């Protein structure tokens, strides 16, 4: 039986969280094309441990594709990727999740027929009941773990004002609520690094502000974030450094001030978006 | 009339287990199984042959049939899903089911082909007096349905049940949240397969004679109807669905008494029409089915 099935997620030793200085997640010359279209063109990028790294760029720049490649959802054509110094090429998404890497999706992918609380519990890494035999022979342990997971889920949901909707099927939530659920669900995994794909799209200004505070607090506790975001206020307030992607490549990186004053960046945006 | 009801109840019981197996695989786990009829036949033949040729008693033959169908189902899922997209899986199951049916039809040395297997022993067949046997069989069958539902409820309400539904809703999300989707699907298919083996065994005990015609593709349609009518993922609903389908199917035999000018060919066509119309009406007036699947509810306070 594979390790992640035996409830070994909480085995932190092989997690790359502690590698403080070196870049935690990095891509070197990653190429990914769809048919003839090159979505990532030798993309190189480092996400330092305990940073909140921002990733911006015009639509179609390849930002979401980069996250897909990092998370093992899409296989790159070439290039290398590492997590905490470990080569992660060819790992499945669930194996990467076991290593502490989790992502959210640009278009919310809530599990609609599951209730909010079920969405949360699904992501809980300590679940002996993942294995059917333990369910039958050690139901007590499964129950204890579930109540602990519910308590943890409750704390996370209360932060984003979703606890009162815990019993609601996730499909009934609003767009913004789905986004918040997805982020909370990712946090259930106790990840070391979270990749957020446009987390504030459709989220109210008040919630966006709260979300920013939560992200900063978690970063201070040791988490690493990479955030794709279109809202420049969010980027300016949270992210350092910021990478600019255009046409599948890293155009530049730096602080918000550096990026904002760069002419190439303005050009990439104006050339594409306008 | 009483004995007709008893016999029909037995049929409902093993149809219900078959439908519960499909509900587990497809209703909860999102895995289409178009090989259901072939795997059902495999269960019945495995059980019968283990007794007739292997000398097993009825209990171990049933366990053996469950293991065989479970393992083969798991292997089919593993081998297919490791290399192919999920969409191809349905087609592979169709092929596997057809292949199993052809084996039953053509491997005369083992299955006696179209002649079928007769003289299949029944549980406690020598001990229970023949005039009471139907009641006894009904009691066993009902107990097995109850045990199956108990087991399935445990699984559906467990973390594994959530994994099943998550894989059904969005396998990429399930994987992103740390679940090994391939392995989950192998287990979903294997556990469902074991239940198909159980249903097949009961089928063999009940008829005491099996041949390939009993496992035609229409069985798959009935099972899907039972699951859809019952409400995807809902165990109790599936049993009600199976009962409704079987009652319509068997009960429409009485149409002969009401509409005497029909011959038997027309009658069998009418039975299928009745079921089809019933399903359409249901989908119009209650598209989600009779009941819905279990959802965890927590206290909000
Ligand atoms: N699965 C796919 N198949 C084909 N083309 C794709 C696929 N995913 C992304 N693309 C294309 O790759 C380009 C980059 O997409 P994406 O990474 O989503 O951009 P961004 O997130 O920066 O807006 C787009 O032109 C998109 O159409
Ligand atoms: Mg995108």
XYZ file of C-alpha atoms and ligand atoms in Angstrom:
603
model
C 0.000 0.000 0.000
C 1.481 3.374 -0.960
C 2.776 5.431 1.913
C 0.387 8.322 1.568
C -2.476 5.953 1.986
C -1.304 4.751 5.328
C -1.814 8.177 6.864
C 1.840 9.106 6.668
C 1.237 12.662 5.588
C 2.075 13.862 9.020
C 5.515 12.414 8.707
C 7.280 15.735 8.472
C 10.883 14.536 8.139
C 10.924 14.476 4.396
C 9.193 17.810 4.113
C 11.305 20.554 2.633
C 9.962 23.219 5.006
C 13.182 23.625 6.931
C 15.431 24.471 3.998
C 15.446 28.144 4.860
C 17.912 29.943 2.653
C 18.042 28.198 -0.691
C 15.105 28.581 -3.057
C 12.436 26.215 -1.938
C 10.685 25.670 -5.222
C 12.453 26.298 -8.454
C 12.006 25.767 -12.159
C 14.892 25.718 -14.615
C 14.272 26.144 -18.342
C 10.858 24.558 -18.183
C 9.224 24.128 -21.569
C 5.623 23.144 -22.139
C 3.808 23.357 -25.422
C 0.239 22.498 -26.338
C 0.286 21.319 -29.915
C 2.332 23.973 -31.646
C 1.684 26.632 -29.027
C 4.510 27.180 -26.560
C 2.936 28.056 -23.213
C 6.168 27.882 -21.202
C 9.323 28.759 -23.051
C 12.411 27.951 -20.961
C 10.833 29.434 -17.912
C 13.182 29.835 -14.968
C 11.950 30.952 -11.582
C 12.786 30.576 -7.890
C 10.429 30.747 -4.972
C 12.422 31.340 -1.824
C 11.447 29.676 1.413
C 9.189 31.875 3.602
C 8.599 34.326 0.805
C 5.342 35.529 -0.650
C 6.370 35.474 -4.261
C 4.088 37.248 -6.681
C 3.669 36.153 -10.266
C 2.130 38.614 -12.682
C 1.851 38.858 -16.418
C -0.701 39.329 -19.162
C -3.386 36.749 -19.858
C -1.987 33.704 -21.590
C 1.531 34.353 -20.279
C 1.699 30.807 -18.929
C 1.243 31.535 -15.221
C -1.396 28.903 -14.560
C 0.496 26.431 -16.718
C 3.565 27.012 -14.558
C 1.525 26.120 -11.462
C 0.144 23.051 -13.195
C 3.652 21.913 -14.001
C 4.850 22.562 -10.438
C 1.932 20.647 -8.950
C 2.372 17.619 -11.193
C -0.943 18.183 -12.967
C 0.781 18.840 -16.310
C 3.998 17.128 -17.394
C 6.598 19.542 -18.816
C 8.284 18.773 -22.138
C 11.720 19.585 -20.754
C 13.458 21.430 -17.959
C 13.965 20.619 -14.315
C 12.086 21.415 -11.139
C 13.054 21.002 -7.544
C 11.373 21.321 -4.194
C 13.645 21.930 -1.224
C 16.597 20.756 -3.276
C 14.889 17.564 -4.322
C 14.199 16.820 -7.948
C 10.445 16.596 -8.385
C 10.190 15.815 -12.072
C 7.659 13.093 -12.761
C 6.064 13.084 -9.321
C 2.298 12.780 -9.159
C 0.194 15.558 -7.608
C -0.566 13.428 -4.565
C 3.118 12.706 -4.020
C 3.854 16.418 -4.202
C 1.042 17.074 -1.755
C 2.720 14.564 0.525
C 5.888 16.643 0.261
C 3.941 19.688 1.377
C 3.170 21.366 -1.938
C -0.426 22.241 -2.666
C -2.106 24.522 -5.170
C -5.455 26.160 -5.733
C -7.082 26.683 -9.092
C -7.825 29.867 -10.975
C -11.377 28.757 -11.624
C -12.560 27.305 -8.330
C -12.767 23.577 -8.341
C -14.908 22.904 -5.344
C -16.207 19.384 -4.982
C -19.811 20.446 -5.453
C -21.668 17.434 -4.118
C -19.552 17.377 -0.976
C -20.480 19.709 1.837
C -18.104 22.475 2.846
C -16.935 20.481 5.849
C -16.465 17.379 3.699
C -14.332 19.387 1.273
C -12.182 20.393 4.220
C -11.932 16.932 5.790
C -10.962 15.395 2.486
C -7.747 17.390 2.555
C -6.871 16.430 6.108
C -3.620 14.485 5.937
C -4.222 12.332 9.005
C -6.986 9.997 8.025
C -6.553 6.342 8.781
C -9.975 5.799 7.295
C -8.424 6.325 3.884
C -7.621 2.652 4.212
C -10.756 0.557 4.114
C -9.517 -2.191 6.398
C -8.709 0.233 9.216
C -12.213 1.525 8.974
C -13.523 -1.917 9.810
C -10.958 -2.943 12.388
C -10.080 0.307 14.079
C -13.145 2.540 13.847
C -12.271 4.277 17.126
C -9.099 5.715 15.715
C -10.878 6.871 12.569
C -13.469 8.659 14.714
C -10.917 10.365 16.944
C -8.985 11.610 13.957
C -12.159 12.886 12.395
C -13.127 14.978 15.409
C -9.636 16.475 15.503
C -9.886 17.259 11.796
C -13.307 18.840 12.272
C -11.919 21.111 14.989
C -9.086 22.161 12.709
C -11.473 22.725 9.804
C -13.719 24.788 12.041
C -10.879 27.104 13.023
C -9.967 27.640 9.373
C -13.547 28.125 8.224
C -14.341 30.593 10.994
C -11.452 32.758 9.820
C -13.054 33.195 6.426
C -16.626 33.310 7.671
C -17.673 29.989 6.161
C -18.332 27.945 9.282
C -22.055 28.676 9.252
C -22.140 27.127 5.786
C -20.257 23.995 6.819
C -23.176 21.692 6.057
C -23.975 23.283 2.737
C -23.029 21.426 -0.459
C -20.089 23.359 -1.899
C -21.891 23.914 -5.190
C -24.284 26.287 -3.400
C -21.553 28.762 -2.403
C -20.951 32.048 -4.187
C -17.886 32.482 -6.394
C -15.964 34.336 -3.729
C -16.907 31.813 -1.060
C -15.690 28.988 -3.276
C -12.332 30.711 -3.594
C -12.078 31.057 0.160
C -13.092 27.429 0.636
C -10.415 26.322 -1.776
C -7.723 28.223 0.077
C -8.922 26.943 3.448
C -9.009 23.427 2.061
C -5.417 23.760 0.893
C -4.450 24.873 4.401
C -6.011 21.708 5.853
C -3.116 19.809 4.306
C -0.574 21.560 6.540
C 1.451 22.420 3.470
C 4.932 23.894 3.380
C 4.251 25.827 0.216
C 0.993 26.977 -1.315
C 0.518 28.066 -4.892
C -2.502 30.384 -5.129
C -3.889 31.029 -8.598
C -5.736 34.366 -8.520
C -7.034 33.899 -4.983
C -8.883 37.214 -4.769
C -10.843 37.008 -8.002
C -14.491 37.446 -7.048
C -13.697 37.882 -3.365
C -15.060 40.971 -1.598
C -12.600 43.770 -0.700
C -13.078 43.072 2.988
C -12.347 39.368 2.531
C -9.398 40.187 0.290
C -7.944 42.282 3.081
C -8.507 39.484 5.600
C -7.025 36.972 3.228
C -3.924 39.133 2.887
C -3.581 39.271 6.652
C -3.966 35.517 6.898
C -1.333 34.943 4.241
C 1.115 37.268 5.990
C 0.493 35.600 9.333
C 1.014 32.121 7.890
C 4.172 33.255 6.164
C 5.442 34.512 9.505
C 4.715 31.048 10.872
C 6.938 29.520 8.216
C 4.804 28.901 5.143
C 5.876 29.810 1.647
C 3.481 31.332 -0.865
C 3.485 31.865 -4.582
C 0.579 33.961 -5.757
C -0.664 34.654 -9.256
C -2.649 37.841 -8.996
C -4.095 40.546 -11.189
C -4.980 42.933 -8.383
C -1.924 45.194 -8.215
C -2.866 46.495 -4.754
C -2.662 42.963 -3.414
C 0.618 42.364 -5.204
C 2.088 45.635 -3.942
C 1.068 44.975 -0.382
C 1.936 41.294 -0.035
C 4.486 40.147 -2.534
C 8.230 40.271 -2.585
C 9.777 39.394 -4.935
C 7.554 39.659 -7.961
C 8.120 37.780 -11.185
C 6.793 39.051 -14.456
C 5.940 36.366 -16.972
C 5.303 37.085 -20.630
C 4.978 34.630 -23.475
C 6.095 31.747 -21.323
C 9.268 33.388 -20.105
C 10.392 35.262 -17.030
C 10.688 38.816 -18.151
C 12.127 40.139 -14.923
C 11.872 39.918 -11.177
C 12.237 42.335 -8.331
C 10.351 44.368 -5.791
C 7.053 45.932 -6.731
C 8.748 49.309 -7.193
C 11.363 47.837 -9.514
C 8.828 45.934 -11.539
C 6.408 48.826 -11.791
C 9.057 51.174 -13.087
C 10.330 48.782 -15.731
C 9.537 49.714 -19.306
C 9.602 46.163 -20.662
C 6.926 45.225 -18.184
C 4.715 48.112 -19.200
C 5.271 47.086 -22.769
C 4.390 43.443 -22.140
C 1.147 44.475 -20.476
C 0.179 47.189 -22.896
C 1.199 45.166 -25.913
C -0.942 42.247 -24.876
C -3.843 43.499 -22.903
C -4.706 46.760 -24.599
C -49.499 -15.749 -4.781
C -47.587 -15.825 -1.494
C -44.903 -17.994 -3.000
C -44.728 -15.680 -5.999
C -44.065 -12.762 -3.661
C -41.424 -14.732 -1.797
C -39.665 -15.751 -4.980
C -39.800 -12.238 -6.334
C -38.393 -10.901 -3.088
C -35.408 -13.201 -3.458
C -34.845 -11.922 -6.981
C -35.123 -8.374 -5.677
C -32.492 -9.165 -3.043
C -29.800 -10.301 -5.422
C -30.717 -7.652 -7.967
C -30.382 -5.142 -5.153
C -26.883 -6.364 -4.307
C -25.911 -6.097 -7.965
C -27.354 -2.584 -8.129
C -25.594 -1.676 -4.866
C -22.320 -2.799 -6.410
C -22.916 -0.550 -9.398
C -23.983 2.264 -7.096
C -20.703 1.879 -5.245
C -18.603 1.929 -8.410
C -20.539 4.465 -10.429
C -22.935 6.204 -8.054
C -20.306 6.997 -5.450
C -17.028 6.407 -7.245
C -17.921 7.759 -10.681
C -16.609 4.678 -12.494
C -18.856 3.521 -15.288
C -19.114 -0.254 -15.471
C -20.517 -1.525 -18.760
C -19.051 -4.941 -18.044
C -21.521 -5.509 -15.254
C -23.382 -8.353 -16.969
C -20.171 -10.221 -17.804
C -18.779 -9.784 -14.304
C -22.112 -10.892 -12.850
C -21.878 -14.003 -15.025
C -18.313 -14.499 -13.852
C -19.544 -14.440 -10.250
C -22.290 -16.972 -10.923
C -20.055 -19.281 -12.962
C -17.164 -19.022 -10.519
C -19.440 -19.916 -7.624
C -21.056 -22.803 -9.517
C -17.783 -24.194 -10.825
C -16.043 -23.946 -7.479
C -18.787 -26.207 -6.131
C -19.281 -28.515 -9.110
C -15.646 -28.924 -10.116
C -13.696 -27.684 -7.108
C -15.668 -29.437 -4.420
C -16.100 -26.261 -2.375
C -19.111 -25.898 -0.111
C -21.596 -23.108 -0.773
C -20.008 -20.727 1.732
C -16.468 -20.941 0.423
C -17.649 -20.987 -3.176
C -19.368 -17.656 -2.513
C -16.249 -16.216 -0.891
C -14.216 -17.572 -3.799
C -16.527 -15.962 -6.358
C -16.288 -12.641 -4.525
C -12.503 -12.802 -4.479
C -12.293 -13.788 -8.150
C -14.605 -11.051 -9.410
C -13.065 -8.530 -7.018
C -9.508 -9.275 -8.093
C -10.346 -9.316 -11.792
C -12.247 -6.035 -11.489
C -9.346 -4.456 -9.626
C -6.901 -5.697 -12.254
C -9.030 -4.357 -15.096
C -9.103 -0.954 -13.403
C -5.385 -0.989 -12.660
C -4.214 -2.101 -16.078
C -6.560 0.251 -17.941
C -6.309 3.393 -15.846
C -2.542 3.218 -15.580
C -2.235 3.838 -19.301
C -5.531 5.246 -20.515
C -7.746 8.213 -19.870
C -10.738 7.691 -17.674
C -13.019 8.022 -20.705
C -11.666 4.865 -22.279
C -12.331 2.911 -19.153
C -16.043 2.532 -19.878
C -15.222 1.014 -23.255
C -12.712 -1.368 -21.749
C -15.286 -2.576 -19.225
C -17.696 -3.163 -22.103
C -15.061 -5.285 -23.846
C -14.206 -7.223 -20.709
C -17.867 -7.973 -20.045
C -18.397 -9.183 -23.587
C -15.252 -11.284 -23.410
C -16.459 -12.970 -20.213
C -19.798 -13.732 -21.839
C -18.052 -15.267 -24.856
C -15.912 -17.405 -22.592
C -19.039 -18.703 -20.858
C -20.605 -19.408 -24.237
C -17.652 -21.050 -25.955
C -15.385 -22.746 -23.439
C -17.490 -25.895 -23.356
C -14.962 -27.911 -21.374
C -15.392 -25.521 -18.464
C -18.812 -23.944 -18.764
C -20.651 -26.391 -21.040
C -21.358 -23.459 -23.338
C -24.955 -22.816 -24.274
C -26.075 -25.920 -22.385
C -25.267 -24.143 -19.169
C -24.461 -25.565 -15.769
C -27.149 -27.443 -13.890
C -27.435 -29.149 -10.544
C -25.922 -26.226 -8.662
C -26.083 -26.938 -4.912
C -27.807 -24.495 -2.590
C -26.858 -23.427 0.928
C -28.201 -26.020 3.386
C -30.111 -27.559 0.491
C -30.246 -31.006 2.150
C -31.170 -29.727 5.591
C -34.039 -27.385 4.842
C -37.249 -29.096 3.676
C -38.012 -28.255 0.073
C -41.378 -26.649 0.807
C -39.721 -24.104 3.125
C -36.609 -23.552 1.089
C -37.839 -20.371 -0.592
C -38.443 -18.776 2.820
C -35.019 -19.865 3.984
C -33.360 -18.491 0.865
C -35.239 -15.228 1.278
C -34.002 -14.951 4.846
C -30.376 -15.515 3.775
C -30.693 -13.093 0.874
C -32.281 -10.407 3.004
C -29.547 -10.799 5.599
C -26.901 -10.441 2.923
C -28.548 -7.288 1.607
C -28.585 -5.905 5.135
C -24.918 -6.817 5.656
C -23.998 -5.252 2.321
C -25.772 -2.015 3.163
C -24.154 -1.939 6.601
C -20.727 -2.340 5.048
C -21.374 0.190 2.287
C -22.694 2.734 4.759
C -19.539 2.361 6.820
C -17.393 2.921 3.771
C -19.465 5.766 2.327
C -19.381 7.713 5.599
C -15.662 7.192 6.108
C -12.724 9.196 4.792
C -12.522 6.676 1.972
C -16.122 7.468 1.065
C -15.149 11.121 0.744
C -12.223 10.141 -1.461
C -14.605 8.175 -3.676
C -16.953 11.104 -4.104
C -14.042 13.502 -4.601
C -12.616 11.300 -7.348
C -16.053 11.218 -8.928
C -16.443 15.008 -8.799
C -12.940 16.025 -9.860
C -10.016 13.631 -9.876
C -7.437 16.387 -10.393
C -8.561 18.102 -7.211
C -8.504 14.819 -5.311
C -4.936 14.238 -6.496
C -3.908 17.785 -5.622
C -5.195 17.188 -2.114
C -2.931 14.182 -1.715
C -5.083 11.277 -2.810
C -3.614 8.628 -5.101
C -6.441 8.492 -7.601
C -5.391 5.344 -9.477
C -5.176 3.323 -6.285
C -8.503 4.717 -5.084
C -10.128 3.643 -8.345
C -8.613 0.169 -8.198
C -10.081 -0.278 -4.733
C -13.457 1.140 -5.737
C -13.671 -1.290 -8.618
C -12.392 -4.262 -6.640
C -14.800 -3.766 -3.733
C -17.701 -3.311 -6.149
C -16.486 -6.393 -8.019
C -16.607 -8.495 -4.869
C -20.243 -7.479 -4.394
C -20.988 -8.388 -8.006
C -19.489 -11.805 -7.204
C -21.825 -12.083 -4.215
C -24.863 -11.211 -6.329
C -23.757 -13.711 -8.984
C -23.440 -16.449 -6.362
C -26.960 -15.815 -5.092
C -28.176 -15.895 -8.665
C -26.591 -19.332 -9.106
C -28.080 -20.629 -5.842
C -31.525 -19.355 -6.691
C -31.823 -20.718 -10.215
C -29.613 -23.793 -9.623
C -29.047 -23.636 -13.335
C -27.103 -20.977 -15.211
C -26.485 -20.352 -18.881
C -25.104 -17.376 -20.821
C -28.537 -16.046 -21.823
C -29.283 -15.114 -18.215
C -26.540 -12.498 -18.323
C -27.506 -10.457 -21.354
C -26.624 -6.784 -21.648
C -30.116 -5.701 -20.600
C -29.046 -6.553 -17.035
C -26.709 -3.545 -17.192
C -29.567 -1.272 -18.192
C -31.717 -2.533 -15.302
C -28.912 -1.963 -12.832
C -28.285 1.573 -14.054
C -32.027 2.257 -13.900
C -32.141 1.036 -10.324
C -29.253 3.314 -9.339
C -30.576 6.352 -11.188
C -34.105 5.866 -9.882
C -32.833 5.343 -6.358
C -30.598 8.400 -6.449
C -26.883 8.156 -7.215
C -24.897 7.248 -4.162
C -27.906 6.483 -1.953
C -27.829 2.875 -0.737
C -31.394 2.643 0.514
C -32.523 4.394 -2.645
C -30.719 1.831 -4.771
C -32.566 -1.002 -3.053
C -35.886 0.747 -3.629
C -34.831 1.356 -7.228
C -33.953 -2.304 -7.726
C -37.269 -3.339 -6.167
C -39.252 -0.992 -8.395
C -37.474 -2.184 -11.529
C -37.968 -5.848 -10.641
C -41.598 -5.382 -9.625
C -42.338 -3.601 -12.894
C -40.431 -6.257 -14.776
C -41.976 -9.270 -13.085
C -45.312 -7.674 -12.307
C -45.875 -6.804 -15.940
C -46.296 -10.538 -16.495
C -49.757 -10.004 -15.075
C -50.502 -7.655 -17.911
C -51.530 -10.852 -19.679
C -54.502 -11.222 -17.360
C -55.573 -7.649 -17.918
C -54.911 -7.431 -21.640
C -55.483 -11.021 -22.786
C -54.977 -10.507 -26.516
C -51.193 -9.944 -26.152
C -48.844 -12.759 -27.068
C -45.666 -13.389 -25.102
C -43.371 -11.539 -27.524
C -45.470 -8.418 -27.338
C -45.604 -8.827 -23.599
C -41.866 -8.912 -23.140
C -41.544 -5.819 -25.325
C -44.179 -4.104 -23.221
C -42.294 -4.880 -20.029
C -39.290 -2.998 -21.301
C -41.447 -0.130 -22.523
C -43.079 0.130 -19.098
C -39.677 0.377 -17.426
C -38.457 2.904 -19.960
C -41.518 5.090 -19.547
C -41.220 4.793 -15.787
C -37.624 5.976 -15.883
C -38.459 8.894 -18.158
C -41.295 9.983 -15.874
C -38.969 9.742 -12.912
C -36.287 11.797 -14.601
C -38.869 14.448 -15.416
C -40.491 14.653 -12.007
C -37.665 13.666 -9.704
C -34.374 13.814 -11.618
C -32.250 13.379 -8.499
C -33.877 10.016 -7.741
C -35.818 8.862 -4.679
C -33.115 9.550 -2.106
C -29.749 11.253 -1.992
C -26.325 10.164 -0.877
C -25.098 10.557 2.666
C -23.543 13.889 3.509
C -21.677 14.545 6.701
C -23.410 17.123 8.879
C -21.642 18.789 11.749
C -23.078 20.748 14.621
C -22.629 24.445 13.995
C -23.430 25.966 17.423
N -4.548 22.274 -21.606
C -4.260 23.210 -22.526
N -4.383 22.929 -23.847
C -4.092 23.855 -24.784
N -3.675 25.083 -24.518
C -3.530 25.430 -23.237
C -3.824 24.524 -22.167
N -3.581 25.137 -20.995
C -3.182 26.368 -21.307
N -3.134 26.551 -22.641
C -2.709 27.776 -23.341
O -1.479 28.166 -22.811
C -1.437 29.573 -22.676
C -1.073 29.938 -21.280
O -2.188 29.676 -20.456
P -2.202 29.961 -18.904
O -1.038 29.308 -18.292
O -3.534 29.588 -18.392
O -2.024 31.545 -18.892
P -2.221 32.553 -17.693
O -2.580 31.793 -16.466
O -0.907 33.254 -17.586
O -3.290 33.500 -18.120
C -2.787 30.113 -23.106
O -2.673 30.629 -24.415
C -3.680 28.899 -23.079
O -4.642 29.000 -24.095
Mg -4.199 31.766 -15.353
